[in-house]
JSON list of C-alpha atoms in Angstrom, two decimals:
[
{"chain": "A", "resi": 1189, "resn": "MET", "atom": "CA", "xyz": [35.27, -43.91, -17.39]},
{"chain": "A", "resi": 1190, "resn": "LYS", "atom": "CA", "xyz": [38.27, -41.58, -17.48]},
{"chain": "A", "resi": 1191, "resn": "PRO", "atom": "CA", "xyz": [39.70, -40.21, -14.24]},
{"chain": "A", "resi": 1192, "resn": "ARG", "atom": "CA", "xyz": [39.18, -36.50, -13.83]},
{"chain": "A", "resi": 1193, "resn": "PRO", "atom": "CA", "xyz": [42.30, -34.29, -14.08]},
{"chain": "A", "resi": 1194, "resn": "ALA", "atom": "CA", "xyz": [41.84, -32.96, -10.52]},
{"chain": "A", "resi": 1195, "resn": "VAL", "atom": "CA", "xyz": [41.84, -36.49, -9.09]},
{"chain": "A", "resi": 1196, "resn": "VAL", "atom": "CA", "xyz": [44.98, -37.40, -11.04]},
{"chain": "A", "resi": 1197, "resn": "GLY", "atom": "CA", "xyz": [46.69, -34.23, -9.83]},
{"chain": "A", "resi": 1198, "resn": "LEU", "atom": "CA", "xyz": [45.79, -34.98, -6.21]},
{"chain": "A", "resi": 1199, "resn": "ALA", "atom": "CA", "xyz": [47.06, -38.56, -6.55]},
{"chain": "A", "resi": 1200, "resn": "ILE", "atom": "CA", "xyz": [50.39, -37.33, -7.96]},
{"chain": "A", "resi": 1201, "resn": "ALA", "atom": "CA", "xyz": [50.73, -34.72, -5.19]},
{"chain": "A", "resi": 1202, "resn": "ALA", "atom": "CA", "xyz": [49.94, -37.32, -2.50]},
{"chain": "A", "resi": 1203, "resn": "PHE", "atom": "CA", "xyz": [52.51, -39.71, -3.96]},
{"chain": "A", "resi": 1204, "resn": "GLY", "atom": "CA", "xyz": [55.12, -36.91, -4.02]},
{"chain": "A", "resi": 1205, "resn": "LEU", "atom": "CA", "xyz": [54.44, -36.04, -0.39]},
{"chain": "A", "resi": 1206, "resn": "LEU", "atom": "CA", "xyz": [54.70, -39.70, 0.56]},
{"chain": "A", "resi": 1207, "resn": "VAL", "atom": "CA", "xyz": [58.09, -40.04, -1.16]},
{"chain": "A", "resi": 1208, "resn": "ALA", "atom": "CA", "xyz": [59.38, -36.76, 0.32]},
{"chain": "A", "resi": 1209, "resn": "GLY", "atom": "CA", "xyz": [58.21, -37.76, 3.81]},
{"chain": "A", "resi": 1210, "resn": "GLY", "atom": "CA", "xyz": [59.91, -41.14, 3.54]},
{"chain": "A", "resi": 1211, "resn": "ALA", "atom": "CA", "xyz": [63.14, -39.60, 2.33]},
{"chain": "A", "resi": 1212, "resn": "SER", "atom": "CA", "xyz": [63.06, -37.05, 5.16]},
{"chain": "A", "resi": 1213, "resn": "TRP", "atom": "CA", "xyz": [62.42, -39.76, 7.75]},
{"chain": "A", "resi": 1214, "resn": "PHE", "atom": "CA", "xyz": [65.33, -41.80, 6.38]},
{"chain": "A", "resi": 1215, "resn": "LEU", "atom": "CA", "xyz": [67.74, -38.85, 6.37]},
{"chain": "A", "resi": 1216, "resn": "LEU", "atom": "CA", "xyz": [66.80, -37.60, 9.81]},
{"chain": "A", "resi": 1217, "resn": "SER", "atom": "CA", "xyz": [66.77, -41.01, 11.49]},
{"chain": "A", "resi": 1218, "resn": "SER", "atom": "CA", "xyz": [70.07, -42.18, 10.02]},
{"chain": "A", "resi": 1219, "resn": "PRO", "atom": "CA", "xyz": [73.00, -42.00, 12.49]},
{"chain": "A", "resi": 1220, "resn": "THR", "atom": "CA", "xyz": [75.07, -40.19, 9.86]},
{"chain": "A", "resi": 1221, "resn": "SER", "atom": "CA", "xyz": [72.26, -37.95, 8.73]},
{"chain": "A", "resi": 1222, "resn": "VAL", "atom": "CA", "xyz": [72.77, -34.50, 7.37]},
{"chain": "A", "resi": 1223, "resn": "ALA", "atom": "CA", "xyz": [71.06, -33.11, 10.46]},
{"chain": "A", "resi": 1224, "resn": "ALA", "atom": "CA", "xyz": [73.42, -35.00, 12.77]},
{"chain": "A", "resi": 1225, "resn": "THR", "atom": "CA", "xyz": [76.53, -33.73, 10.99]},
{"chain": "A", "resi": 1226, "resn": "ALA", "atom": "CA", "xyz": [75.40, -30.18, 10.17]},
{"chain": "A", "resi": 1227, "resn": "PRO", "atom": "CA", "xyz": [77.45, -27.45, 11.86]},
{"chain": "A", "resi": 1228, "resn": "THR", "atom": "CA", "xyz": [75.77, -25.58, 14.68]},
{"chain": "A", "resi": 1229, "resn": "ASP", "atom": "CA", "xyz": [78.19, -22.63, 14.56]},
{"chain": "A", "resi": 1230, "resn": "PHE", "atom": "CA", "xyz": [77.03, -20.34, 11.79]},
{"chain": "A", "resi": 1231, "resn": "SER", "atom": "CA", "xyz": [79.40, -17.49, 12.62]},
{"chain": "A", "resi": 1232, "resn": "ALA", "atom": "CA", "xyz": [81.81, -16.12, 10.08]},
{"chain": "A", "resi": 1233, "resn": "ILE", "atom": "CA", "xyz": [85.00, -17.96, 9.16]},
{"chain": "A", "resi": 1234, "resn": "PRO", "atom": "CA", "xyz": [88.09, -15.77, 8.70]},
{"chain": "A", "resi": 1235, "resn": "ALA", "atom": "CA", "xyz": [90.06, -15.39, 5.50]},
{"chain": "A", "resi": 1236, "resn": "ARG", "atom": "CA", "xyz": [93.79, -15.96, 5.85]},
{"chain": "A", "resi": 1237, "resn": "VAL", "atom": "CA", "xyz": [95.77, -13.00, 4.52]},
{"chain": "A", "resi": 1238, "resn": "ALA", "atom": "CA", "xyz": [99.25, -11.53, 4.89]},
{"chain": "A", "resi": 1239, "resn": "TYR", "atom": "CA", "xyz": [99.77, -7.80, 4.54]},
{"chain": "A", "resi": 1240, "resn": "ASP", "atom": "CA", "xyz": [101.11, -4.97, 6.69]},
{"chain": "A", "resi": 1241, "resn": "ALA", "atom": "CA", "xyz": [98.78, -3.47, 9.25]},
{"chain": "A", "resi": 1242, "resn": "PRO", "atom": "CA", "xyz": [97.86, 0.10, 8.35]},
{"chain": "A", "resi": 1243, "resn": "SER", "atom": "CA", "xyz": [98.70, 3.20, 10.34]},
{"chain": "A", "resi": 1244, "resn": "LEU", "atom": "CA", "xyz": [95.73, 4.27, 12.38]},
{"chain": "A", "resi": 1245, "resn": "GLU", "atom": "CA", "xyz": [95.23, 6.72, 15.20]},
{"chain": "A", "resi": 1246, "resn": "LEU", "atom": "CA", "xyz": [91.97, 7.44, 16.97]},
{"chain": "A", "resi": 1247, "resn": "LYS", "atom": "CA", "xyz": [90.79, 8.66, 20.36]},
{"chain": "A", "resi": 1248, "resn": "ASP", "atom": "CA", "xyz": [89.34, 6.42, 23.05]},
{"chain": "A", "resi": 1249, "resn": "THR", "atom": "CA", "xyz": [86.15, 7.18, 24.99]},
{"chain": "A", "resi": 1250, "resn": "GLN", "atom": "CA", "xyz": [88.14, 9.50, 27.31]},
{"chain": "A", "resi": 1251, "resn": "GLY", "atom": "CA", "xyz": [89.53, 11.53, 24.40]},
{"chain": "A", "resi": 1252, "resn": "VAL", "atom": "CA", "xyz": [93.06, 10.07, 24.61]},
{"chain": "A", "resi": 1253, "resn": "LEU", "atom": "CA", "xyz": [94.74, 9.58, 21.22]},
{"chain": "A", "resi": 1254, "resn": "HIS", "atom": "CA", "xyz": [96.04, 6.05, 20.46]},
{"chain": "A", "resi": 1255, "resn": "THR", "atom": "CA", "xyz": [97.82, 4.38, 17.55]},
{"chain": "A", "resi": 1256, "resn": "LEU", "atom": "CA", "xyz": [98.06, 0.78, 16.42]},
{"chain": "A", "resi": 1257, "resn": "ALA", "atom": "CA", "xyz": [101.85, 1.14, 16.64]},
{"chain": "A", "resi": 1258, "resn": "GLU", "atom": "CA", "xyz": [101.51, 1.35, 20.46]},
{"chain": "A", "resi": 1259, "resn": "TYR", "atom": "CA", "xyz": [100.48, -2.31, 20.45]},
{"chain": "A", "resi": 1260, "resn": "ARG", "atom": "CA", "xyz": [103.34, -3.64, 18.29]},
{"chain": "A", "resi": 1261, "resn": "GLY", "atom": "CA", "xyz": [104.55, -6.97, 19.66]},
{"chain": "A", "resi": 1262, "resn": "GLN", "atom": "CA", "xyz": [101.06, -8.05, 20.70]},
{"chain": "A", "resi": 1263, "resn": "VAL", "atom": "CA", "xyz": [98.44, -9.96, 18.76]},
{"chain": "A", "resi": 1264, "resn": "ILE", "atom": "CA", "xyz": [95.69, -7.42, 18.05]},
{"chain": "A", "resi": 1265, "resn": "LEU", "atom": "CA", "xyz": [92.11, -8.14, 17.07]},
{"chain": "A", "resi": 1266, "resn": "ILE", "atom": "CA", "xyz": [90.77, -4.92, 15.54]},
{"chain": "A", "resi": 1267, "resn": "ASN", "atom": "CA", "xyz": [86.98, -5.05, 15.61]},
{"chain": "A", "resi": 1268, "resn": "LEU", "atom": "CA", "xyz": [84.95, -2.50, 13.62]},
{"chain": "A", "resi": 1269, "resn": "TRP", "atom": "CA", "xyz": [81.47, -2.25, 15.09]},
{"chain": "A", "resi": 1270, "resn": "ALA", "atom": "CA", "xyz": [78.52, 0.02, 15.93]},
{"chain": "A", "resi": 1271, "resn": "THR", "atom": "CA", "xyz": [76.15, 0.26, 18.87]},
{"chain": "A", "resi": 1272, "resn": "TRP", "atom": "CA", "xyz": [73.10, -0.12, 16.57]},
{"chain": "A", "resi": 1273, "resn": "CYS", "atom": "CA", "xyz": [74.42, -3.31, 14.89]},
{"chain": "A", "resi": 1274, "resn": "PRO", "atom": "CA", "xyz": [72.79, -6.54, 16.26]},
{"chain": "A", "resi": 1275, "resn": "PRO", "atom": "CA", "xyz": [75.59, -8.92, 15.13]},
{"chain": "A", "resi": 1276, "resn": "CYS", "atom": "CA", "xyz": [78.14, -6.53, 16.64]},
{"chain": "A", "resi": 1277, "resn": "ALA", "atom": "CA", "xyz": [76.34, -6.59, 19.99]},
{"chain": "A", "resi": 1278, "resn": "ALA", "atom": "CA", "xyz": [75.97, -10.38, 19.79]},
{"chain": "A", "resi": 1279, "resn": "GLU", "atom": "CA", "xyz": [79.70, -10.99, 19.38]},
{"chain": "A", "resi": 1280, "resn": "MET", "atom": "CA", "xyz": [80.82, -8.64, 22.18]},
{"chain": "A", "resi": 1281, "resn": "PRO", "atom": "CA", "xyz": [80.52, -11.26, 24.99]},
{"chain": "A", "resi": 1282, "resn": "ASN", "atom": "CA", "xyz": [82.70, -13.63, 22.92]},
{"chain": "A", "resi": 1283, "resn": "LEU", "atom": "CA", "xyz": [85.31, -10.93, 22.36]},
{"chain": "A", "resi": 1284, "resn": "GLN", "atom": "CA", "xyz": [85.27, -10.03, 26.07]},
{"chain": "A", "resi": 1285, "resn": "ARG", "atom": "CA", "xyz": [85.70, -13.67, 27.21]},
{"chain": "A", "resi": 1286, "resn": "PHE", "atom": "CA", "xyz": [88.49, -14.29, 24.72]},
{"chain": "A", "resi": 1287, "resn": "TYR", "atom": "CA", "xyz": [90.24, -11.05, 25.71]},
{"chain": "A", "resi": 1288, "resn": "GLU", "atom": "CA", "xyz": [90.04, -11.95, 29.42]},
{"chain": "A", "resi": 1289, "resn": "GLY", "atom": "CA", "xyz": [91.39, -15.41, 28.72]},
{"chain": "A", "resi": 1290, "resn": "HIS", "atom": "CA", "xyz": [94.34, -14.28, 26.58]},
{"chain": "A", "resi": 1291, "resn": "ARG", "atom": "CA", "xyz": [95.34, -10.73, 27.52]},
{"chain": "A", "resi": 1292, "resn": "ARG", "atom": "CA", "xyz": [98.16, -11.99, 29.76]},
{"chain": "A", "resi": 1293, "resn": "ASP", "atom": "CA", "xyz": [99.56, -13.78, 26.69]},
{"chain": "A", "resi": 1294, "resn": "GLY", "atom": "CA", "xyz": [100.07, -10.53, 24.75]},
{"chain": "A", "resi": 1295, "resn": "PHE", "atom": "CA", "xyz": [96.63, -10.33, 23.14]},
{"chain": "A", "resi": 1296, "resn": "VAL", "atom": "CA", "xyz": [94.38, -7.27, 22.90]},
{"chain": "A", "resi": 1297, "resn": "VAL", "atom": "CA", "xyz": [91.03, -6.45, 21.32]},
{"chain": "A", "resi": 1298, "resn": "ILE", "atom": "CA", "xyz": [90.74, -2.91, 19.99]},
{"chain": "A", "resi": 1299, "resn": "ALA", "atom": "CA", "xyz": [87.08, -2.22, 19.27]},
{"chain": "A", "resi": 1300, "resn": "ILE", "atom": "CA", "xyz": [86.62, 0.74, 16.94]},
{"chain": "A", "resi": 1301, "resn": "GLU", "atom": "CA", "xyz": [83.09, 2.12, 17.11]},
{"chain": "A", "resi": 1302, "resn": "ASP", "atom": "CA", "xyz": [81.82, 3.37, 13.77]},
{"chain": "A", "resi": 1303, "resn": "GLY", "atom": "CA", "xyz": [80.30, 6.83, 14.12]},
{"chain": "A", "resi": 1304, "resn": "ASP", "atom": "CA", "xyz": [78.26, 6.98, 17.34]},
{"chain": "A", "resi": 1305, "resn": "SER", "atom": "CA", "xyz": [78.79, 9.60, 20.04]},
{"chain": "A", "resi": 1306, "resn": "ALA", "atom": "CA", "xyz": [81.06, 8.97, 23.01]},
{"chain": "A", "resi": 1307, "resn": "ARG", "atom": "CA", "xyz": [78.01, 9.08, 25.31]},
{"chain": "A", "resi": 1308, "resn": "GLU", "atom": "CA", "xyz": [76.24, 6.31, 23.35]},
{"chain": "A", "resi": 1309, "resn": "VAL", "atom": "CA", "xyz": [79.37, 4.18, 23.18]},
{"chain": "A", "resi": 1310, "resn": "VAL", "atom": "CA", "xyz": [80.15, 4.55, 26.91]},
{"chain": "A", "resi": 1311, "resn": "ALA", "atom": "CA", "xyz": [76.57, 3.53, 27.76]},
{"chain": "A", "resi": 1312, "resn": "PHE", "atom": "CA", "xyz": [76.86, 0.45, 25.50]},
{"chain": "A", "resi": 1313, "resn": "VAL", "atom": "CA", "xyz": [80.28, -0.53, 26.89]},
{"chain": "A", "resi": 1314, "resn": "THR", "atom": "CA", "xyz": [79.23, -0.02, 30.51]},
{"chain": "A", "resi": 1315, "resn": "ALA", "atom": "CA", "xyz": [76.02, -2.04, 30.10]},
{"chain": "A", "resi": 1316, "resn": "ARG", "atom": "CA", "xyz": [78.02, -4.98, 28.73]},
{"chain": "A", "resi": 1317, "resn": "GLY", "atom": "CA", "xyz": [81.01, -4.76, 31.07]},
{"chain": "A", "resi": 1318, "resn": "LEU", "atom": "CA", "xyz": [83.55, -4.48, 28.26]},
{"chain": "A", "resi": 1319, "resn": "THR", "atom": "CA", "xyz": [87.12, -3.95, 29.45]},
{"chain": "A", "resi": 1320, "resn": "PHE", "atom": "CA", "xyz": [89.17, -4.00, 26.24]},
{"chain": "A", "resi": 1321, "resn": "PRO", "atom": "CA", "xyz": [90.19, -0.72, 24.56]},
{"chain": "A", "resi": 1322, "resn": "ILE", "atom": "CA", "xyz": [87.36, 1.10, 22.77]},
{"chain": "A", "resi": 1323, "resn": "TRP", "atom": "CA", "xyz": [88.24, 3.73, 20.18]},
{"chain": "A", "resi": 1324, "resn": "LEU", "atom": "CA", "xyz": [85.82, 6.19, 18.62]},
{"chain": "A", "resi": 1325, "resn": "ASP", "atom": "CA", "xyz": [85.67, 6.80, 14.89]},
{"chain": "A", "resi": 1326, "resn": "PRO", "atom": "CA", "xyz": [83.21, 9.68, 14.37]},
{"chain": "A", "resi": 1327, "resn": "THR", "atom": "CA", "xyz": [84.42, 10.32, 10.79]},
{"chain": "A", "resi": 1328, "resn": "TYR", "atom": "CA", "xyz": [84.47, 6.65, 9.68]},
{"chain": "A", "resi": 1329, "resn": "GLN", "atom": "CA", "xyz": [88.23, 6.76, 9.11]},
{"chain": "A", "resi": 1330, "resn": "ALA", "atom": "CA", "xyz": [88.73, 3.05, 9.91]},
{"chain": "A", "resi": 1331, "resn": "THR", "atom": "CA", "xyz": [85.87, 1.74, 7.78]},
{"chain": "A", "resi": 1332, "resn": "ASP", "atom": "CA", "xyz": [86.01, 4.14, 4.84]},
{"chain": "A", "resi": 1333, "resn": "THR", "atom": "CA", "xyz": [89.66, 5.11, 4.50]},
{"chain": "A", "resi": 1334, "resn": "VAL", "atom": "CA", "xyz": [91.87, 2.58, 6.25]},
{"chain": "A", "resi": 1335, "resn": "PHE", "atom": "CA", "xyz": [90.12, -0.79, 5.89]},
{"chain": "A", "resi": 1336, "resn": "LYS", "atom": "CA", "xyz": [87.76, 0.22, 3.07]},
{"chain": "A", "resi": 1337, "resn": "THR", "atom": "CA", "xyz": [84.78, -1.81, 4.24]},
{"chain": "A", "resi": 1338, "resn": "SER", "atom": "CA", "xyz": [81.11, -1.15, 4.78]},
{"chain": "A", "resi": 1339, "resn": "ASN", "atom": "CA", "xyz": [80.56, -4.44, 6.59]},
{"chain": "A", "resi": 1340, "resn": "LEU", "atom": "CA", "xyz": [79.89, -4.40, 10.32]},
{"chain": "A", "resi": 1341, "resn": "PRO", "atom": "CA", "xyz": [81.14, -6.16, 12.23]},
{"chain": "A", "resi": 1342, "resn": "SER", "atom": "CA", "xyz": [84.51, -6.61, 10.53]},
{"chain": "A", "resi": 1343, "resn": "SER", "atom": "CA", "xyz": [87.60, -7.85, 12.31]},
{"chain": "A", "resi": 1344, "resn": "TYR", "atom": "CA", "xyz": [91.30, -7.92, 11.47]},
{"chain": "A", "resi": 1345, "resn": "VAL", "atom": "CA", "xyz": [93.89, -9.91, 13.40]},
{"chain": "A", "resi": 1346, "resn": "VAL", "atom": "CA", "xyz": [97.39, -8.43, 13.45]},
{"chain": "A", "resi": 1347, "resn": "ASP", "atom": "CA", "xyz": [100.30, -10.67, 14.47]},
{"chain": "A", "resi": 1348, "resn": "ARG", "atom": "CA", "xyz": [103.21, -9.65, 16.69]},
{"chain": "A", "resi": 1349, "resn": "GLN", "atom": "CA", "xyz": [105.24, -8.53, 13.66]},
{"chain": "A", "resi": 1350, "resn": "GLY", "atom": "CA", "xyz": [102.56, -6.11, 12.47]},
{"chain": "A", "resi": 1351, "resn": "LYS", "atom": "CA", "xyz": [101.05, -8.24, 9.67]},
{"chain": "A", "resi": 1352, "resn": "ILE", "atom": "CA", "xyz": [97.32, -8.71, 9.26]},
{"chain": "A", "resi": 1353, "resn": "ARG", "atom": "CA", "xyz": [96.83, -12.47, 9.18]},
{"chain": "A", "resi": 1354, "resn": "LEU", "atom": "CA", "xyz": [93.07, -12.96, 9.48]},
{"chain": "A", "resi": 1355, "resn": "VAL", "atom": "CA", "xyz": [90.07, -10.98, 8.23]},
{"chain": "A", "resi": 1356, "resn": "TRP", "atom": "CA", "xyz": [86.48, -11.56, 9.36]},
{"chain": "A", "resi": 1357, "resn": "PHE", "atom": "CA", "xyz": [83.29, -10.07, 7.93]},
{"chain": "A", "resi": 1358, "resn": "GLY", "atom": "CA", "xyz": [80.47, -10.93, 10.30]},
{"chain": "A", "resi": 1359, "resn": "ALA", "atom": "CA", "xyz": [80.12, -11.99, 13.90]},
{"chain": "A", "resi": 1360, "resn": "ILE", "atom": "CA", "xyz": [82.82, -14.13, 15.51]},
{"chain": "A", "resi": 1361, "resn": "SER", "atom": "CA", "xyz": [82.01, -17.09, 17.73]},
{"chain": "A", "resi": 1362, "resn": "GLN", "atom": "CA", "xyz": [84.00, -18.19, 20.77]},
{"chain": "A", "resi": 1363, "resn": "ALA", "atom": "CA", "xyz": [84.84, -21.46, 19.00]},
{"chain": "A", "resi": 1364, "resn": "ASN", "atom": "CA", "xyz": [86.27, -19.66, 15.97]},
{"chain": "A", "resi": 1365, "resn": "LEU", "atom": "CA", "xyz": [88.30, -17.32, 18.16]},
{"chain": "A", "resi": 1366, "resn": "GLU", "atom": "CA", "xyz": [89.86, -20.36, 19.82]},
{"chain": "A", "resi": 1367, "resn": "LYS", "atom": "CA", "xyz": [90.35, -22.17, 16.52]},
{"chain": "A", "resi": 1368, "resn": "TYR", "atom": "CA", "xyz": [91.87, -19.32, 14.50]},
{"chain": "A", "resi": 1369, "resn": "VAL", "atom": "CA", "xyz": [93.25, -16.66, 16.85]},
{"chain": "A", "resi": 1370, "resn": "ALA", "atom": "CA", "xyz": [94.61, -18.73, 19.74]},
{"chain": "A", "resi": 1371, "resn": "PRO", "atom": "CA", "xyz": [97.27, -20.37, 17.51]},
{"chain": "A", "resi": 1372, "resn": "LEU", "atom": "CA", "xyz": [98.52, -16.92, 16.46]},
{"chain": "A", "resi": 1373, "resn": "ILE", "atom": "CA", "xyz": [98.85, -15.92, 20.11]},
{"chain": "A", "resi": 1374, "resn": "LYS", "atom": "CA", "xyz": [101.01, -19.00, 20.73]},
{"chain": "A", "resi": 1375, "resn": "GLU", "atom": "CA", "xyz": [103.39, -18.21, 17.84]}
]
């Protein structure tokens, strides 16, 4: 008597599941398994670049006009963000902690909000206890004209000589701030 096709198919599927289960058990129980060595920090990694920082002037939440040139001699992390952007909101505590830990070393975060009203931005900043400079960009000058990006959040790290050295597209973790930006502050 010939086995029926359905029974053969079930036997093959069962064998496949058995092999896959065994392989998974082996990989996950091994001390050098993929799971044991997989990174837990899935935040963006910066690209290393070297070009002059652009000219940029925008108003802060109080209506005072500022320029990037005012901060020459400091390491500047320019962060393009929006109040409605979940990854932007998620990275703000990391930016605040890093700023607090390094501002005495000549480091500043300049967070440029992309298009929302001053009222919305002030409410966001106040709720999160942000103390670094916040600039408003109601006409999308920073994203569209100066940095030419549509990605939020995006960050650019300017060294003390006015060169952009790092570019991030996506949220930044505390570990990556320490790994990539802290050495520039020490230069």
